[in-house]
mmCIF file of C-alpha atoms in Angstrom:
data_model
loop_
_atom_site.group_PDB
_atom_site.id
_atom_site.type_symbol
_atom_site.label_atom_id
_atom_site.label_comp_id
_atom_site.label_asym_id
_atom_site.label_seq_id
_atom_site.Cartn_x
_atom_site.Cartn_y
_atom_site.Cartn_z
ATOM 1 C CA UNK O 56 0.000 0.000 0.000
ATOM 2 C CA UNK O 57 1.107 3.666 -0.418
ATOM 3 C CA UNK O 58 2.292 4.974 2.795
ATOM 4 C CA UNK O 59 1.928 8.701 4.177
ATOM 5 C CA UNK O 60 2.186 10.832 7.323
ATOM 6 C CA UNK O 61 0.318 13.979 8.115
ATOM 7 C CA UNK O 62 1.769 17.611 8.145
ATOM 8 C CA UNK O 63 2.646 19.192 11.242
ATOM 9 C CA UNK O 64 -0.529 21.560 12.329
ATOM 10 C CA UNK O 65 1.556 24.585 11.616
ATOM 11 C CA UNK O 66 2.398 23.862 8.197
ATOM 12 C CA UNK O 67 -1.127 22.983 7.552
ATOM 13 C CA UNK O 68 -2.120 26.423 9.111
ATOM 14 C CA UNK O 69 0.386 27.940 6.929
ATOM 15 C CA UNK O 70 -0.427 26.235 3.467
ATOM 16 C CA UNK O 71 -4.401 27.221 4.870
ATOM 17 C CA UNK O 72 -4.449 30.634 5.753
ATOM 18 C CA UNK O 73 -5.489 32.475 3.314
ATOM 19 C CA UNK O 74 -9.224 30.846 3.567
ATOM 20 C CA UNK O 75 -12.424 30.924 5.737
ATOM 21 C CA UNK O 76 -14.131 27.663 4.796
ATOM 22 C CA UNK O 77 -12.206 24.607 4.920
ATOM 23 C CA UNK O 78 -13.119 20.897 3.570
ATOM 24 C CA UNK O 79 -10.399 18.482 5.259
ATOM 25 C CA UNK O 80 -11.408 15.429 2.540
ATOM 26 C CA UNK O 81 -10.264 12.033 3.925
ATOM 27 C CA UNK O 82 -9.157 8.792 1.810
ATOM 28 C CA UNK O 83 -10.951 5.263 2.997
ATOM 29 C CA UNK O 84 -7.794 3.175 1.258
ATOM 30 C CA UNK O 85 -4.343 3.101 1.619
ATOM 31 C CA UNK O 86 -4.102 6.127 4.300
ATOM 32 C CA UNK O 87 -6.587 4.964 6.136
ATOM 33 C CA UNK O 88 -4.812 1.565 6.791
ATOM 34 C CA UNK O 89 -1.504 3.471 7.259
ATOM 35 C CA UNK O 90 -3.421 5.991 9.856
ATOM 36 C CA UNK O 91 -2.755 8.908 7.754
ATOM 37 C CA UNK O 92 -5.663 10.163 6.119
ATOM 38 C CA UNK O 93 -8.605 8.263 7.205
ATOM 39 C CA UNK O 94 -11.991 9.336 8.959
ATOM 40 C CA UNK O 95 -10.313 9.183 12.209
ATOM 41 C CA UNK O 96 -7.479 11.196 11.254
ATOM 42 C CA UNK O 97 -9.556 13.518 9.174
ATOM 43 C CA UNK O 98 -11.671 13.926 12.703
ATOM 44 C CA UNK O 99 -8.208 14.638 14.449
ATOM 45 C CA UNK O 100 -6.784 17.166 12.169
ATOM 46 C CA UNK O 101 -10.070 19.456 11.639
ATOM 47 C CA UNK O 102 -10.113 19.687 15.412
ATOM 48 C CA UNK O 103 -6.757 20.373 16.012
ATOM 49 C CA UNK O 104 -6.768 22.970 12.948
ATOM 50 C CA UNK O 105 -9.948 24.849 15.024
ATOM 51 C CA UNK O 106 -8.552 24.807 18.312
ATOM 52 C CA UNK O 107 -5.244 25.992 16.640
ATOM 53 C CA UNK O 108 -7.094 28.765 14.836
ATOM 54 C CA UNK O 109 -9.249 29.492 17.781
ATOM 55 C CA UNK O 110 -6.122 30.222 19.645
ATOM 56 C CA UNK O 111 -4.564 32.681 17.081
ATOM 57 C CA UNK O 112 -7.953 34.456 16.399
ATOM 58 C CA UNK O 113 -8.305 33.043 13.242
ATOM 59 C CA UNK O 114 -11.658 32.554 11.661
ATOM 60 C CA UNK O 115 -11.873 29.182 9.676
ATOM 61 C CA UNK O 116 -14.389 26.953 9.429
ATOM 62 C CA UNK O 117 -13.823 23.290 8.921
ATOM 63 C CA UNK O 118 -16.110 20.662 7.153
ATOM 64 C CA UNK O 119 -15.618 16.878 7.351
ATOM 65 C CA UNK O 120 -15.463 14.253 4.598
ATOM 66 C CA UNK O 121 -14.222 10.575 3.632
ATOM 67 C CA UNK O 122 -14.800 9.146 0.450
ATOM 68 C CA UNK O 123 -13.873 5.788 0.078
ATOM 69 C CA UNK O 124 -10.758 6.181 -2.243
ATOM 70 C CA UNK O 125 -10.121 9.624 -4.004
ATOM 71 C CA UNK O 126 -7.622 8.307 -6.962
ATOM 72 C CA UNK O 127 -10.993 7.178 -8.092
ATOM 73 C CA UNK O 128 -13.355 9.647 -10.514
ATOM 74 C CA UNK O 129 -16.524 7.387 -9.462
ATOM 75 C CA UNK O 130 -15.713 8.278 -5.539
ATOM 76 C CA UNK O 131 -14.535 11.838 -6.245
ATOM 77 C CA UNK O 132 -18.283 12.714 -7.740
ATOM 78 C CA UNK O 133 -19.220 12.824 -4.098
ATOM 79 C CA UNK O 134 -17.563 15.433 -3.239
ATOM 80 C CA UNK O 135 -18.974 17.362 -5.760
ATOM 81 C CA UNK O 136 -21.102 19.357 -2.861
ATOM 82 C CA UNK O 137 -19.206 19.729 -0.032
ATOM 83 C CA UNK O 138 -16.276 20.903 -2.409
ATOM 84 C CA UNK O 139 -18.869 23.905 -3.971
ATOM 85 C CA UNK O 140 -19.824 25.306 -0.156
ATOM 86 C CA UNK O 141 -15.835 25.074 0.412
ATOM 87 C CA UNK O 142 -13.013 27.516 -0.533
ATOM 88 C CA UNK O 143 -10.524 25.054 -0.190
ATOM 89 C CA UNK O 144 -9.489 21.424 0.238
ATOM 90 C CA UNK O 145 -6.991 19.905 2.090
ATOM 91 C CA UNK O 146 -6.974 16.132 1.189
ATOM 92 C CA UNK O 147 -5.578 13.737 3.705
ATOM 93 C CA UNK O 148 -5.399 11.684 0.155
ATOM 94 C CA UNK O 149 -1.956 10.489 -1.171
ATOM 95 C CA UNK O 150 -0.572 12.404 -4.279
ATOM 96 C CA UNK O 151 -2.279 10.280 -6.601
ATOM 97 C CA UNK O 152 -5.494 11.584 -4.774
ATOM 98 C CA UNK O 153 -4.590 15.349 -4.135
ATOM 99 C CA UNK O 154 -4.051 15.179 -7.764
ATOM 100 C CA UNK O 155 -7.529 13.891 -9.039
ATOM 101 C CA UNK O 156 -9.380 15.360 -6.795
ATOM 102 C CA UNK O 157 -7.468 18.886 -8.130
ATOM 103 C CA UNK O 158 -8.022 17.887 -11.675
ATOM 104 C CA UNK O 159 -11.552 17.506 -10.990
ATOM 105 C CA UNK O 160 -12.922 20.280 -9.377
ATOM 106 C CA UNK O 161 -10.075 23.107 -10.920
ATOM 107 C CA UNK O 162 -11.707 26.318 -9.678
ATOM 108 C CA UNK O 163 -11.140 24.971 -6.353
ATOM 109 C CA UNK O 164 -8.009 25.290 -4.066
ATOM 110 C CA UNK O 165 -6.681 21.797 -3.523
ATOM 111 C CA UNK O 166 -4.220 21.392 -0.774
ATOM 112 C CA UNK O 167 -1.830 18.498 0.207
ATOM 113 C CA UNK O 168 -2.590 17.640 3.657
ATOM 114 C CA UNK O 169 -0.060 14.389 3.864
ATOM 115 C CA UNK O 170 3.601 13.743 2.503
ATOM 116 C CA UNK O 171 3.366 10.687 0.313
ATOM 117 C CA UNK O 172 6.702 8.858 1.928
ATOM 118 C CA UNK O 173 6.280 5.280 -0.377
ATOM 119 C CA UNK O 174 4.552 1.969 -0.804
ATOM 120 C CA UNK O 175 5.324 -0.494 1.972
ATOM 121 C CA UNK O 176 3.366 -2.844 4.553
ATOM 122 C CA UNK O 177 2.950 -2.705 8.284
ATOM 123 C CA UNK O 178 5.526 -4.336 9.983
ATOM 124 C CA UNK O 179 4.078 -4.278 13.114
ATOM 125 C CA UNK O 180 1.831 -2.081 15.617
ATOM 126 C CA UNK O 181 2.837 1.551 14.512
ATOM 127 C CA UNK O 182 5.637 0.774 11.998
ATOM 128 C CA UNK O 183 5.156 0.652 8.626
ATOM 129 C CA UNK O 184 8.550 -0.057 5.918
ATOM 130 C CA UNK O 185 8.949 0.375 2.347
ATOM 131 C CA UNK O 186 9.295 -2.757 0.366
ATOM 132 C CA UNK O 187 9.178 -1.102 -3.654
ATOM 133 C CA UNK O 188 10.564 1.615 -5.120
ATOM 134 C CA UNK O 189 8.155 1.697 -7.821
ATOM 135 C CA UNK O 190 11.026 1.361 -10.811
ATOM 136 C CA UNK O 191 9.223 -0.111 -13.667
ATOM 137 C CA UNK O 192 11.589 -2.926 -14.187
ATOM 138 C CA UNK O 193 10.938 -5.342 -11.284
ATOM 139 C CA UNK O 194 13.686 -7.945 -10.493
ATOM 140 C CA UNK O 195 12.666 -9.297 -7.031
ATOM 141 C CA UNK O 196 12.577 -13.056 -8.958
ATOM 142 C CA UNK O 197 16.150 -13.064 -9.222
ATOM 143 C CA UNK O 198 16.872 -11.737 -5.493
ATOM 144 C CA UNK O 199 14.382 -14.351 -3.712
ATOM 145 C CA UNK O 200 12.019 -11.972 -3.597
ATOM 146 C CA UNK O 201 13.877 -8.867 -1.430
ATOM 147 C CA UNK O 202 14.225 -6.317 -3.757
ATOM 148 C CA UNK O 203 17.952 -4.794 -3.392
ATOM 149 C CA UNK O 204 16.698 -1.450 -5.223
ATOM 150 C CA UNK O 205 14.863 -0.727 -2.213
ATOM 151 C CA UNK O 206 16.190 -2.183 0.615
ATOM 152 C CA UNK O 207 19.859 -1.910 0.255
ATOM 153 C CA UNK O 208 21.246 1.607 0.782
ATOM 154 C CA UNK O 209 23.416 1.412 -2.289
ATOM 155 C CA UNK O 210 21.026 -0.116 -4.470
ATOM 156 C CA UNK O 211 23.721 -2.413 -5.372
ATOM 157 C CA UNK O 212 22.241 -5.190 -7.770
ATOM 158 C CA UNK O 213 25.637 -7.084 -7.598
ATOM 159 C CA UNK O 214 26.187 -6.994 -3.613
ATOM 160 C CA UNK O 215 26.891 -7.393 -1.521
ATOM 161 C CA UNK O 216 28.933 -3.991 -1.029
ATOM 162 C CA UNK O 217 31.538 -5.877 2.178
ATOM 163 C CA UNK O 218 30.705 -3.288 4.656
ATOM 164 C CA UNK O 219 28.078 -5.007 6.451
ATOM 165 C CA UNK O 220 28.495 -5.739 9.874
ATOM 166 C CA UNK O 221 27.141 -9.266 10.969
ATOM 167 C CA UNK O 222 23.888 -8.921 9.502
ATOM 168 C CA UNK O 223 23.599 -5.263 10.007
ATOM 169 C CA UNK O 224 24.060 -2.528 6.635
ATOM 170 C CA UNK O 225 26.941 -0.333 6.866
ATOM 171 C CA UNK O 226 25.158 2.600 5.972
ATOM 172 C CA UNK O 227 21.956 2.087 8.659
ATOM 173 C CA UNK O 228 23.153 -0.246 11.369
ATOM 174 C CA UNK O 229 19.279 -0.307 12.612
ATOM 175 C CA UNK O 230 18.385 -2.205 10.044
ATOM 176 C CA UNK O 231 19.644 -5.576 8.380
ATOM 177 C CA UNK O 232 21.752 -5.750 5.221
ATOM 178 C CA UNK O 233 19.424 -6.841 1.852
ATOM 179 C CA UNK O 234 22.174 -8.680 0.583
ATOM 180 C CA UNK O 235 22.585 -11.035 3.650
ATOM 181 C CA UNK O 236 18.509 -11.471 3.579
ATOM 182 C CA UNK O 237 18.929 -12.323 -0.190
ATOM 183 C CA UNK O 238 21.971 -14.665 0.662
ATOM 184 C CA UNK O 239 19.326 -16.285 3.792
ATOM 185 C CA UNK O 240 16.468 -16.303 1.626
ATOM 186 C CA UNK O 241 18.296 -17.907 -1.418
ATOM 187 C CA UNK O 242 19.503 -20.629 0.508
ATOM 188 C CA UNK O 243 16.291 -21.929 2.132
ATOM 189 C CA UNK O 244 14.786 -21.977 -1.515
ATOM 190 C CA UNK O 245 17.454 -23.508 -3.193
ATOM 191 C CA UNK O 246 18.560 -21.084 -5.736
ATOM 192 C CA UNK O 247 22.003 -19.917 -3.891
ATOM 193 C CA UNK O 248 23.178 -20.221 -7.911
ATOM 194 C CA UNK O 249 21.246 -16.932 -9.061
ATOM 195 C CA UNK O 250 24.549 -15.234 -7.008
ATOM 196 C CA UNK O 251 26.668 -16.540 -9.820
ATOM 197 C CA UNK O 252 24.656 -14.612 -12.326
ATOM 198 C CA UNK O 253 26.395 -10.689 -13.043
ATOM 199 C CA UNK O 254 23.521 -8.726 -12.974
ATOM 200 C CA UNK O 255 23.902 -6.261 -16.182
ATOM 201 C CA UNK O 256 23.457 -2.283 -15.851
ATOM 202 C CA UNK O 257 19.482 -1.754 -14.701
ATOM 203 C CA UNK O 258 17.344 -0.159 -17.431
ATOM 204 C CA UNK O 259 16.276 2.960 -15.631
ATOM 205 C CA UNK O 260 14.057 4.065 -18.493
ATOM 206 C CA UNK O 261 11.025 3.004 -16.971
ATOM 207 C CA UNK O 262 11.854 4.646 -13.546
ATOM 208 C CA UNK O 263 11.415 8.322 -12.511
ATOM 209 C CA UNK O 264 12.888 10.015 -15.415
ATOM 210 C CA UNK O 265 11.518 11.029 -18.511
ATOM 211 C CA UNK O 266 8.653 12.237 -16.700
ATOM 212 C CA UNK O 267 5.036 10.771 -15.765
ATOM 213 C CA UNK O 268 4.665 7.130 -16.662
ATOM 214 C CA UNK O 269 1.551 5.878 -18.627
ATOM 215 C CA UNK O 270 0.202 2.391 -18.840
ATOM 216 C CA UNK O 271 -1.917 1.323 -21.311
ATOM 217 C CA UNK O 272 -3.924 -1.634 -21.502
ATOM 218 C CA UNK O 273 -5.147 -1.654 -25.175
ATOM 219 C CA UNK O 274 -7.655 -4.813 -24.735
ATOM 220 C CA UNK O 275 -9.158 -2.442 -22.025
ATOM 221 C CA UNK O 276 -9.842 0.483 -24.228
ATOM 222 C CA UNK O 277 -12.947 1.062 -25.729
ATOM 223 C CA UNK H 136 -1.185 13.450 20.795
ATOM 224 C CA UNK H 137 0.941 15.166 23.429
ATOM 225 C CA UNK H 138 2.849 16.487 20.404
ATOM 226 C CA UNK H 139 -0.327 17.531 18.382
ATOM 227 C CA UNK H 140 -1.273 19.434 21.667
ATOM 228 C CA UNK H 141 1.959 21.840 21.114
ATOM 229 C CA UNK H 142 1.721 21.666 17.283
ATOM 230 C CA UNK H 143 -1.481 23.596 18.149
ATOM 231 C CA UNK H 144 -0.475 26.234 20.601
ATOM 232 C CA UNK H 145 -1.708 24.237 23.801
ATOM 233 C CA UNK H 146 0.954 22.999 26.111
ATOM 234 C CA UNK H 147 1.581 19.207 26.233
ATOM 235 C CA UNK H 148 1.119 19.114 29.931
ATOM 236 C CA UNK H 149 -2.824 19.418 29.530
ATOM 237 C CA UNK H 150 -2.844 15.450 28.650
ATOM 238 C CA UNK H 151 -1.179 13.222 30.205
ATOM 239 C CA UNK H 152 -2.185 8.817 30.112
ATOM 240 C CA UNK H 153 -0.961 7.029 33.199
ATOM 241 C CA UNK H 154 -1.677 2.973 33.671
ATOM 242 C CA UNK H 155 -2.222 2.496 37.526
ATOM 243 C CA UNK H 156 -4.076 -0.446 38.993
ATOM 244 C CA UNK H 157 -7.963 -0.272 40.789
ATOM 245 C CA UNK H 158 -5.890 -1.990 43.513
ATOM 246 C CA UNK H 159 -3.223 0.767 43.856
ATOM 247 C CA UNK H 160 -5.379 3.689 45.518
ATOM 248 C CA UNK H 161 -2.377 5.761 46.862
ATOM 249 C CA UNK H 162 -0.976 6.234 43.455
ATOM 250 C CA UNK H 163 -3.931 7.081 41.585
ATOM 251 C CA UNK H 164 -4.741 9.738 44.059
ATOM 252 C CA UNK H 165 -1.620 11.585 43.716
ATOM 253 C CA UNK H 166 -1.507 10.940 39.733
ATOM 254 C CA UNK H 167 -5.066 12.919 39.768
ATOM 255 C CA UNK H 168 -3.726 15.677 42.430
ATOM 256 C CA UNK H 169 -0.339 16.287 40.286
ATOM 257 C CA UNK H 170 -2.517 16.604 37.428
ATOM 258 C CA UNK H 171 -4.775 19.190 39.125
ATOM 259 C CA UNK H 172 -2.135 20.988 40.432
ATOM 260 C CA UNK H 173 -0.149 21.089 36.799
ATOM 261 C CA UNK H 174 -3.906 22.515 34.856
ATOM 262 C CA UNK H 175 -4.497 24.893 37.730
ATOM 263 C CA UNK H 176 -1.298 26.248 37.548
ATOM 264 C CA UNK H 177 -1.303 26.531 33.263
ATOM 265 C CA UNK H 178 -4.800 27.937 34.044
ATOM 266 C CA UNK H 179 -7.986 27.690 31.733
ATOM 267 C CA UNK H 180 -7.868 26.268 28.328
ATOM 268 C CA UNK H 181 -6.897 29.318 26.021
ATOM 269 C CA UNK H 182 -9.491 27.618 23.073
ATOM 270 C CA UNK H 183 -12.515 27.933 25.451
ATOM 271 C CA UNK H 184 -11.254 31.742 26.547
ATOM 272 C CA UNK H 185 -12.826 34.885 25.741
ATOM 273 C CA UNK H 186 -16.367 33.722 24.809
ATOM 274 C CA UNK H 187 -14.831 30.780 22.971
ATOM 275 C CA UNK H 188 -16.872 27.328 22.829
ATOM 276 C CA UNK H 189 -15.267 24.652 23.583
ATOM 277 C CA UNK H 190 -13.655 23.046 20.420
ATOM 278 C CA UNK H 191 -16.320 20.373 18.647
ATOM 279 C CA UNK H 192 -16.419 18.129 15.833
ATOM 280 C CA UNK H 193 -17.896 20.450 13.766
ATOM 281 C CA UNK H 194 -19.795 19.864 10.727
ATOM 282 C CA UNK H 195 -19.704 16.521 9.523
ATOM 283 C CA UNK H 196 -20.819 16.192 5.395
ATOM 284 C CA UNK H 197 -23.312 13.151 4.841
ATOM 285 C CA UNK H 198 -22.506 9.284 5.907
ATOM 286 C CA UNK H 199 -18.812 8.864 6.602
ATOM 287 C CA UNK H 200 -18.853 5.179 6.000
ATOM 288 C CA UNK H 201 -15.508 4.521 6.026
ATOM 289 C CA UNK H 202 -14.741 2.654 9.283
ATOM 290 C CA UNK H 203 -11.101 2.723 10.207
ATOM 291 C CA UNK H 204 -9.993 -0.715 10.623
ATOM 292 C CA UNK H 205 -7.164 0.144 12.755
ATOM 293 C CA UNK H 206 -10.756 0.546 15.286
ATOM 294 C CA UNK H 207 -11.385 -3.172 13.938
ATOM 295 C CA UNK H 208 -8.252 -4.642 14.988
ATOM 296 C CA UNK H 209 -8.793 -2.847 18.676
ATOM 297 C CA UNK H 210 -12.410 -4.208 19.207
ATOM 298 C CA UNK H 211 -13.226 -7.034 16.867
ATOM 299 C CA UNK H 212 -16.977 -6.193 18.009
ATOM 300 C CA UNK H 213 -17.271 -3.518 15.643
ATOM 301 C CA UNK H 214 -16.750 -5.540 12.575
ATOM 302 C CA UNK H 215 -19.686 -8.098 14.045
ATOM 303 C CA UNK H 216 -21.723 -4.912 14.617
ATOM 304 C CA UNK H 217 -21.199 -2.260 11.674
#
């Protein structure tokens, strides 16, 4: 899932100041499930962005919404009200969603209430890690399924780098090397001989440069 | 939330969570008189000052139907119920 955390109040009050009727619009998918953006959190942030305005003699009133996913046009329709009585929006919504929702309603303010961090699970109560870098060109069936673009800190695709200590990375010794989970992992499935393999240059194409990336399904399109 | 509190211009020392037991009497009593004596001496809330209301939910827009399921995983009853 795509993982976020919320703005600090200030920065919110900051990025929010100029307007007098707020909708804080809240995200029922990934966010929610990563306690970013969700109906609690919208809840949370509406009433601390009151009280804080309260306090500084602002006036700013806040409205209340979650829609069940806003990357989603069919979802984003019902906002379609709350949005008009509005000045602004500040979606709790990743940046796939602050984006839609913008490119919806474009007379209309659309803020980003979250900083989109990247797509990775819960690891346990409260901590949440990033398993995929998104590059376009996955590889995790050659690396027993622990993808070295993401996890090791030099993105080395021909590791490991020697600096490891025990099992720890050189570069972060809080968390363990990729490479030695590859190594572990290789072993217990019986494919230790993928190390012998030189893994050529990446193709980078299909990553982050060259601007947005486009799919397109063509035995979808009508 | 202690955190939030000062993001917002309240100080943190407002809140304050403390586990004690329904068996240990002595230390919930002076928990609840430490925390008196801390608000009394920050004074009134500065939100509810000056003809302020207190701080609500405000104005909620149609059925939220999201539910959280971070509340799931704390009480499975919701699921059975919602």
């Amino acid at each position: 899932m795509i993982v976020a955390e919320r703005k600090k109040i200030p920065e919110l009050l900051d990025i929010v100041r100029e307007h007098q009727k707020l909708l804080v619009l809240g995200c029922g998918t990934c966010v929610t499930v990563c306690l970013a953006g969700g109906e609690r959190e919208v809840g949370i942030i509406s009433s601390a962005l009151r009280i804080a305005t309260r306090l500084q003699g602002v006036d700013l009133a806040v409205e209340e919404l979650t829609i069940e996913r806003q990357c989603d046009n069919v979802f984003i329709e019902q906002t379609a009200d709350a949005i008009e009585r509005n000045d602004a929006v500040l979606s709790l919504g990743c940046g796939a969603g602050v984006q839609a929702v913008a490119e919806r309603y474009h007379n209309k303010p659309v803020y980003a209430g979250l900083n989109t961090t990247f797509i990775g699970i819960l690891e346990e109560q409260g901590i949440w890690t990033e398993k995929c870098a998104a590059c376009g060109a996955c590889v995790l069936h050659e690396y027993g399924g622990i993808c070295p673009v993401t996890r090791c800190a030099k993105h080395m695709l021909n590791g490991p780098c020697g600096g490891s200590r025990e099992d720890r990375c050189e570069v972060r010794p809080d968390v363990p090397c990729a490479w030695q989970l590859i190594y572990t992992r290789l072993k217990e499935i019986g494919q230790l001989e993928r190390l012998h393999r030189i893994a050529p240059p990446k193709n980078w194409s299909r990553s982050l440069d060259g601007g947005q990336r486009l799919i397109v399904r063509q035995d979808h399109r009508i | 939330m202690r955190d939030m509190l000062e993001e917002m211009g309240l100080e943190k020392e407002r809140l304050r969570m403390v586990n004690i037991s329904a068996a240990m009497a002595r230390p919930l009593s002076d928990a609840i008189t430490d925390m008196v004596e801390t608000v009394r001496k920050l004074g009134p809330n500065p939100a509810t000052r000056n003809g302020h209301k207190t701080a609500d939910r405000g104005q909620k827009t149609g059925k939220s139907t999201i539910a959280n399921p971070q509340s799931a995983i704390r009480n499975p009853q919701l699921e059975k119920t919602s």
